[in-house]
Amino acid sequence: MALKAVLPALLLSGCFWATTKSEGEALRKDVTTLQGQITVKQQDIDSKVKQLDDTLDRATKLLTRNNADIGADVEQLRADVSSAKGLVVSVNQSFNELKLAIDKYHKDNDARLDSLEQRVGQIESGKPSASSSPDDLWRLGSQAFEAKRYNDAIDIYRRLVQTYPTFEKASDAQYFIGQSYSQQQDWDHAIDAYHKLLEKYPTSSVADDGLYMAAQAAQALKNCNEARSYLAFIKSKYPKSNVLKQAAELDSLIKKDLKIKAKCTS
């Protein structure tokens, strides 16, 4: 109502139009300027918004790619860790196997050295050890016999026969037991050794030789009939014997000695 009262007064005064027009144009100019500024501002804002959107988009893509890369890196890291664990297990296993192999190598070498030391000791002493092989016993027995250490030879040969009765030279060892006794003129033990040779190894190549040596031992004891029985056994049991001729000659000699009491007591 106050405005309605004022407007007629302004209209009547004649000043309203001029003032209003001028102010309106100024105001319009200001509005236009403001609108231009707003438009520019809006464009600037739009540009910045777009830039921001682009930046956000790039950031989002980068973040997504980085996340994917990180995920891939994590998976690769897990795979590497798993592979490393497997490698560690494999290395530990290989180390343990190597350690066992080295321990076995040392143990085997120690055993070989002990064996060599024992064999050296055997060679130096001429006596067998607790672990002597049949070859060692045969060699040591032969060395003792050749050195005329007949008692040592008897002990070594006897051990060979008792420990390794199926050894290829066991019958020869038994024969040389008899030979060792014969060399000492221990005729009774010699005959006993030759008897054992015939009992244990009747097919041996030295069985007939043992019978011949037994006959000689019996002859030395003046047991002529006993001696002839050994010689007769050679002829009947071993017709292809290499001592067959000597046996026949010895039998003829003993047959003659039977008439001489000084040479034959039985």
mmCIF file of C-alpha atoms in Angstrom:
data_model
loop_
_atom_site.group_PDB
_atom_site.id
_atom_site.type_symbol
_atom_site.label_atom_id
_atom_site.label_comp_id
_atom_site.label_asym_id
_atom_site.label_seq_id
_atom_site.Cartn_x
_atom_site.Cartn_y
_atom_site.Cartn_z
ATOM 1 C CA MET A 1 0.000 0.000 0.000
ATOM 2 C CA ALA A 2 2.894 2.368 0.702
ATOM 3 C CA LEU A 3 4.289 1.581 -2.748
ATOM 4 C CA LYS A 4 1.003 2.436 -4.340
ATOM 5 C CA ALA A 5 1.060 5.772 -2.584
ATOM 6 C CA VAL A 6 4.593 6.583 -3.601
ATOM 7 C CA LEU A 7 4.302 5.625 -7.304
ATOM 8 C CA PRO A 8 1.750 8.413 -8.188
ATOM 9 C CA ALA A 9 3.977 10.981 -6.531
ATOM 10 C CA LEU A 10 6.988 9.843 -8.504
ATOM 11 C CA LEU A 11 5.070 9.843 -11.728
ATOM 12 C CA LEU A 12 3.788 13.337 -11.086
ATOM 13 C CA SER A 13 7.221 14.704 -10.348
ATOM 14 C CA GLY A 14 8.569 13.729 -13.881
ATOM 15 C CA CYS A 15 11.871 12.442 -12.517
ATOM 16 C CA PHE A 16 11.034 8.707 -12.384
ATOM 17 C CA TRP A 17 11.596 7.885 -16.064
ATOM 18 C CA ALA A 18 14.981 9.409 -16.385
ATOM 19 C CA THR A 19 16.288 7.915 -13.228
ATOM 20 C CA THR A 20 14.791 4.531 -13.813
ATOM 21 C CA LYS A 21 16.018 4.309 -17.400
ATOM 22 C CA SER A 22 19.537 5.268 -16.534
ATOM 23 C CA GLU A 23 19.685 2.970 -13.591
ATOM 24 C CA GLY A 24 18.062 0.203 -15.577
ATOM 25 C CA GLU A 25 20.626 0.455 -18.321
ATOM 26 C CA ALA A 26 23.382 0.510 -15.775
ATOM 27 C CA LEU A 27 21.809 -2.349 -14.020
ATOM 28 C CA ARG A 28 21.348 -4.208 -17.296
ATOM 29 C CA LYS A 29 24.953 -3.493 -18.159
ATOM 30 C CA ASP A 30 25.999 -4.766 -14.776
ATOM 31 C CA VAL A 31 23.799 -7.801 -15.236
ATOM 32 C CA THR A 32 25.229 -8.392 -18.689
ATOM 33 C CA THR A 33 28.727 -7.986 -17.347
ATOM 34 C CA LEU A 34 27.869 -10.221 -14.434
ATOM 35 C CA GLN A 35 26.317 -12.742 -16.738
ATOM 36 C CA GLY A 36 29.456 -12.661 -18.882
ATOM 37 C CA GLN A 37 31.581 -13.076 -15.824
ATOM 38 C CA ILE A 38 29.336 -15.857 -14.634
ATOM 39 C CA THR A 39 29.486 -17.477 -18.058
ATOM 40 C CA VAL A 40 33.277 -17.213 -18.083
ATOM 41 C CA LYS A 41 33.383 -18.436 -14.528
ATOM 42 C CA GLN A 42 31.016 -21.225 -15.364
ATOM 43 C CA GLN A 43 33.145 -22.141 -18.344
ATOM 44 C CA ASP A 44 36.211 -22.016 -16.172
ATOM 45 C CA ILE A 45 34.467 -24.102 -13.565
ATOM 46 C CA ASP A 46 33.241 -26.503 -16.237
ATOM 47 C CA SER A 47 36.753 -26.724 -17.599
ATOM 48 C CA LYS A 48 38.145 -27.352 -14.152
ATOM 49 C CA VAL A 49 35.387 -29.837 -13.420
ATOM 50 C CA LYS A 50 36.208 -31.602 -16.644
ATOM 51 C CA GLN A 51 39.875 -31.517 -15.769
ATOM 52 C CA LEU A 52 38.998 -32.827 -12.356
ATOM 53 C CA ASP A 53 36.859 -35.514 -13.903
ATOM 54 C CA ASP A 54 39.674 -36.434 -16.245
ATOM 55 C CA THR A 55 42.112 -36.404 -13.371
ATOM 56 C CA LEU A 56 39.794 -38.529 -11.268
ATOM 57 C CA ASP A 57 39.285 -40.882 -14.197
ATOM 58 C CA ARG A 58 43.007 -41.197 -14.750
ATOM 59 C CA ALA A 59 43.545 -41.598 -11.027
ATOM 60 C CA THR A 60 40.837 -44.253 -10.881
ATOM 61 C CA LYS A 61 42.339 -46.091 -13.834
ATOM 62 C CA LEU A 62 45.814 -45.754 -12.385
ATOM 63 C CA LEU A 63 44.619 -46.917 -9.018
ATOM 64 C CA THR A 64 42.802 -49.815 -10.624
ATOM 65 C CA ARG A 65 45.881 -50.716 -12.666
ATOM 66 C CA ASN A 66 48.103 -50.300 -9.646
ATOM 67 C CA ASN A 67 45.765 -52.444 -7.607
ATOM 68 C CA ALA A 68 45.873 -55.046 -10.349
ATOM 69 C CA ASP A 69 49.659 -54.734 -10.513
ATOM 70 C CA ILE A 70 49.889 -54.928 -6.749
ATOM 71 C CA GLY A 71 47.653 -57.985 -6.819
ATOM 72 C CA ALA A 72 49.813 -59.540 -9.513
ATOM 73 C CA ASP A 73 52.926 -58.575 -7.580
ATOM 74 C CA VAL A 74 51.478 -60.097 -4.438
ATOM 75 C CA GLU A 75 50.637 -63.318 -6.280
ATOM 76 C CA GLN A 76 54.114 -63.342 -7.814
ATOM 77 C CA LEU A 77 55.587 -62.685 -4.403
ATOM 78 C CA ARG A 78 53.567 -65.555 -2.953
ATOM 79 C CA ALA A 79 54.718 -67.783 -5.794
ATOM 80 C CA ASP A 80 58.323 -66.703 -5.235
ATOM 81 C CA VAL A 81 58.025 -67.343 -1.508
ATOM 82 C CA SER A 82 56.509 -70.769 -2.170
ATOM 83 C CA SER A 83 59.253 -71.523 -4.681
ATOM 84 C CA ALA A 84 61.869 -70.311 -2.211
ATOM 85 C CA LYS A 85 60.402 -72.545 0.503
ATOM 86 C CA GLY A 86 60.515 -75.495 -1.879
ATOM 87 C CA LEU A 87 64.083 -74.632 -2.780
ATOM 88 C CA VAL A 88 65.042 -74.444 0.893
ATOM 89 C CA VAL A 89 63.452 -77.844 1.525
ATOM 90 C CA SER A 90 65.258 -79.279 -1.502
ATOM 91 C CA VAL A 91 68.569 -77.766 -0.398
ATOM 92 C CA ASN A 92 68.116 -79.110 3.125
ATOM 93 C CA GLN A 93 67.298 -82.544 1.747
ATOM 94 C CA SER A 94 70.308 -82.449 -0.558
ATOM 95 C CA PHE A 95 72.484 -81.294 2.335
ATOM 96 C CA ASN A 96 71.251 -84.151 4.523
ATOM 97 C CA GLU A 97 71.837 -86.654 1.736
ATOM 98 C CA LEU A 98 75.303 -85.230 1.149
ATOM 99 C CA LYS A 99 76.061 -85.408 4.862
ATOM 100 C CA LEU A 100 74.956 -89.046 4.972
ATOM 101 C CA ALA A 101 77.077 -89.804 1.905
ATOM 102 C CA ILE A 102 80.102 -88.099 3.478
ATOM 103 C CA ASP A 103 79.564 -89.971 6.758
ATOM 104 C CA LYS A 104 79.317 -93.258 4.856
ATOM 105 C CA TYR A 105 82.424 -92.373 2.858
ATOM 106 C CA HIS A 106 84.380 -91.682 6.041
ATOM 107 C CA LYS A 107 83.048 -94.845 7.644
ATOM 108 C CA ASP A 108 83.955 -96.972 4.622
ATOM 109 C CA ASN A 109 87.380 -95.386 4.415
ATOM 110 C CA ASP A 110 87.952 -95.985 8.119
ATOM 111 C CA ALA A 111 86.956 -99.613 7.621
ATOM 112 C CA ARG A 112 89.309 -99.916 4.641
ATOM 113 C CA LEU A 113 92.144 -98.327 6.590
ATOM 114 C CA ASP A 114 91.525 -100.676 9.512
ATOM 115 C CA SER A 115 91.533 -103.618 7.123
ATOM 116 C CA LEU A 116 94.739 -102.420 5.469
ATOM 117 C CA GLU A 117 96.381 -101.879 8.837
ATOM 118 C CA GLN A 118 95.390 -105.379 9.892
ATOM 119 C CA ARG A 119 96.764 -106.845 6.676
ATOM 120 C CA VAL A 120 99.978 -104.895 7.072
ATOM 121 C CA GLY A 121 100.157 -106.184 10.623
ATOM 122 C CA GLN A 122 99.609 -109.719 9.342
ATOM 123 C CA ILE A 123 102.355 -109.352 6.763
ATOM 124 C CA GLU A 124 104.772 -107.936 9.308
ATOM 125 C CA SER A 125 103.945 -110.442 12.032
ATOM 126 C CA GLY A 126 103.261 -113.434 9.801
ATOM 127 C CA LYS A 127 100.186 -114.210 11.899
ATOM 128 C CA PRO A 128 96.522 -113.938 10.972
ATOM 129 C CA SER A 129 94.030 -111.583 12.566
ATOM 130 C CA ALA A 130 90.476 -112.256 13.679
ATOM 131 C CA SER A 131 89.151 -111.117 10.295
ATOM 132 C CA SER A 132 91.663 -112.891 8.043
ATOM 133 C CA SER A 133 90.213 -114.148 4.776
ATOM 134 C CA PRO A 134 90.845 -117.715 3.538
ATOM 135 C CA ASP A 135 93.322 -116.338 1.005
ATOM 136 C CA ASP A 136 95.179 -114.570 3.817
ATOM 137 C CA LEU A 137 95.255 -117.749 5.887
ATOM 138 C CA TRP A 138 96.545 -119.798 2.973
ATOM 139 C CA ARG A 139 99.257 -117.262 2.210
ATOM 140 C CA LEU A 140 100.329 -116.919 5.850
ATOM 141 C CA GLY A 141 100.280 -120.669 6.384
ATOM 142 C CA SER A 142 102.431 -121.191 3.289
ATOM 143 C CA GLN A 143 104.868 -118.506 4.435
ATOM 144 C CA ALA A 144 105.159 -120.146 7.850
ATOM 145 C CA PHE A 145 105.705 -123.580 6.291
ATOM 146 C CA GLU A 146 108.385 -122.309 3.898
ATOM 147 C CA ALA A 147 110.074 -120.533 6.822
ATOM 148 C CA LYS A 148 110.003 -123.868 8.711
ATOM 149 C CA ARG A 149 107.783 -122.406 11.399
ATOM 150 C CA TYR A 150 105.815 -125.615 11.395
ATOM 151 C CA ASN A 151 103.797 -125.053 14.566
ATOM 152 C CA ASP A 152 102.605 -121.698 13.230
ATOM 153 C CA ALA A 153 101.823 -123.335 9.900
ATOM 154 C CA ILE A 154 99.789 -126.052 11.630
ATOM 155 C CA ASP A 155 97.745 -123.482 13.586
ATOM 156 C CA ILE A 156 97.075 -121.327 10.521
ATOM 157 C CA TYR A 157 96.218 -124.237 8.228
ATOM 158 C CA ARG A 158 93.964 -125.765 10.853
ATOM 159 C CA ARG A 159 92.104 -122.497 11.259
ATOM 160 C CA LEU A 160 91.664 -122.310 7.494
ATOM 161 C CA VAL A 161 90.198 -125.829 7.335
ATOM 162 C CA GLN A 162 87.899 -125.295 10.307
ATOM 163 C CA THR A 163 86.698 -121.809 9.339
ATOM 164 C CA TYR A 164 86.511 -122.225 5.571
ATOM 165 C CA PRO A 165 86.100 -125.989 4.942
ATOM 166 C CA THR A 166 84.777 -125.409 1.404
ATOM 167 C CA PHE A 167 87.594 -123.077 0.368
ATOM 168 C CA GLU A 168 89.324 -124.299 -2.800
ATOM 169 C CA LYS A 169 92.630 -124.836 -0.991
ATOM 170 C CA ALA A 170 91.186 -126.270 2.213
ATOM 171 C CA SER A 171 92.219 -129.838 1.268
ATOM 172 C CA ASP A 172 95.743 -128.611 0.488
ATOM 173 C CA ALA A 173 95.819 -126.927 3.901
ATOM 174 C CA GLN A 174 94.877 -130.228 5.545
ATOM 175 C CA TYR A 175 97.617 -131.969 3.579
ATOM 176 C CA PHE A 176 100.212 -129.441 4.735
ATOM 177 C CA ILE A 177 99.142 -129.949 8.335
ATOM 178 C CA GLY A 178 100.301 -133.528 7.878
ATOM 179 C CA GLN A 179 103.443 -132.311 6.111
ATOM 180 C CA SER A 180 104.229 -129.952 8.995
ATOM 181 C CA TYR A 181 103.974 -132.823 11.483
ATOM 182 C CA SER A 182 106.083 -135.033 9.191
ATOM 183 C CA GLN A 183 108.799 -132.369 9.022
ATOM 184 C CA GLN A 184 108.942 -132.480 12.814
ATOM 185 C CA GLN A 185 108.907 -136.305 12.722
ATOM 186 C CA ASP A 186 105.719 -136.274 14.746
ATOM 187 C CA TRP A 187 104.537 -139.367 12.884
ATOM 188 C CA ASP A 188 101.412 -140.154 14.866
ATOM 189 C CA HIS A 189 99.957 -136.664 14.416
ATOM 190 C CA ALA A 190 101.020 -136.723 10.782
ATOM 191 C CA ILE A 191 99.100 -139.954 10.150
ATOM 192 C CA ASP A 192 96.078 -138.504 11.940
ATOM 193 C CA ALA A 193 96.214 -135.411 9.706
ATOM 194 C CA TYR A 194 96.354 -137.559 6.551
ATOM 195 C CA HIS A 195 93.404 -139.626 7.808
ATOM 196 C CA LYS A 196 91.372 -136.444 8.174
ATOM 197 C CA LEU A 197 92.384 -135.419 4.656
ATOM 198 C CA LEU A 198 91.000 -138.680 3.298
ATOM 199 C CA GLU A 199 87.814 -138.401 5.381
ATOM 200 C CA LYS A 200 86.997 -134.765 4.534
ATOM 201 C CA TYR A 201 88.333 -134.547 0.992
ATOM 202 C CA PRO A 202 88.468 -138.035 -0.548
ATOM 203 C CA THR A 203 88.246 -136.644 -4.089
ATOM 204 C CA SER A 204 90.949 -134.038 -3.576
ATOM 205 C CA SER A 205 93.958 -134.054 -5.904
ATOM 206 C CA VAL A 206 96.185 -134.500 -2.853
ATOM 207 C CA ALA A 207 94.213 -137.307 -1.165
ATOM 208 C CA ASP A 208 96.435 -140.016 -2.752
ATOM 209 C CA ASP A 209 99.543 -138.002 -1.855
ATOM 210 C CA GLY A 210 98.316 -137.948 1.722
ATOM 211 C CA LEU A 211 97.975 -141.738 1.716
ATOM 212 C CA TYR A 212 101.493 -142.086 0.419
ATOM 213 C CA MET A 213 102.817 -139.753 3.126
ATOM 214 C CA ALA A 214 100.816 -141.703 5.725
ATOM 215 C CA ALA A 215 102.517 -144.882 4.511
ATOM 216 C CA GLN A 216 105.926 -143.236 4.953
ATOM 217 C CA ALA A 217 104.967 -142.088 8.460
ATOM 218 C CA ALA A 218 103.811 -145.602 9.384
ATOM 219 C CA GLN A 219 107.038 -147.019 7.968
ATOM 220 C CA ALA A 220 108.978 -144.607 10.185
ATOM 221 C CA LEU A 221 107.048 -145.981 13.171
ATOM 222 C CA LYS A 222 107.918 -149.514 11.967
ATOM 223 C CA ASN A 223 104.251 -150.236 11.402
ATOM 224 C CA CYS A 224 104.902 -151.932 8.106
ATOM 225 C CA ASN A 225 101.551 -153.655 7.630
ATOM 226 C CA GLU A 226 99.763 -150.393 8.289
ATOM 227 C CA ALA A 227 102.019 -148.701 5.754
ATOM 228 C CA ARG A 228 101.270 -151.353 3.122
ATOM 229 C CA SER A 229 97.514 -150.941 3.703
ATOM 230 C CA TYR A 230 97.789 -147.265 2.784
ATOM 231 C CA LEU A 231 99.742 -148.091 -0.348
ATOM 232 C CA ALA A 232 97.242 -150.770 -1.360
ATOM 233 C CA PHE A 233 94.429 -148.300 -0.898
ATOM 234 C CA ILE A 234 96.126 -145.914 -3.334
ATOM 235 C CA LYS A 235 96.245 -148.672 -5.955
ATOM 236 C CA SER A 236 92.578 -149.642 -5.520
ATOM 237 C CA LYS A 237 91.062 -146.226 -4.917
ATOM 238 C CA TYR A 238 93.256 -144.047 -7.145
ATOM 239 C CA PRO A 239 94.379 -146.165 -10.124
ATOM 240 C CA LYS A 240 95.461 -143.030 -12.008
ATOM 241 C CA SER A 241 97.404 -141.538 -9.109
ATOM 242 C CA ASN A 242 100.596 -139.662 -9.837
ATOM 243 C CA VAL A 243 102.255 -141.485 -6.916
ATOM 244 C CA LEU A 244 101.180 -144.944 -8.065
ATOM 245 C CA LYS A 245 104.701 -145.878 -9.190
ATOM 246 C CA GLN A 246 106.330 -144.597 -5.996
ATOM 247 C CA ALA A 247 103.693 -146.424 -3.982
ATOM 248 C CA ALA A 248 104.493 -149.700 -5.728
ATOM 249 C CA GLU A 249 108.214 -149.234 -5.153
ATOM 250 C CA LEU A 250 107.724 -148.383 -1.476
ATOM 251 C CA ASP A 251 105.418 -151.375 -1.036
ATOM 252 C CA SER A 252 108.084 -153.703 -2.444
ATOM 253 C CA LEU A 253 110.657 -152.251 -0.078
ATOM 254 C CA ILE A 254 108.425 -152.565 2.969
ATOM 255 C CA LYS A 255 107.471 -156.109 1.967
ATOM 256 C CA LYS A 256 111.136 -157.027 2.201
ATOM 257 C CA ASP A 257 111.512 -155.176 5.517
ATOM 258 C CA LEU A 258 108.770 -157.295 7.068
ATOM 259 C CA LYS A 259 111.347 -160.041 7.412
ATOM 260 C CA ILE A 260 113.585 -157.746 9.426
ATOM 261 C CA LYS A 261 112.359 -157.157 12.979
ATOM 262 C CA ALA A 262 114.547 -154.101 13.386
ATOM 263 C CA LYS A 263 112.611 -152.452 10.601
ATOM 264 C CA CYS A 264 109.095 -153.721 11.176
ATOM 265 C CA THR A 265 107.452 -154.353 14.526
ATOM 266 C CA SER A 266 104.054 -154.984 13.052
#
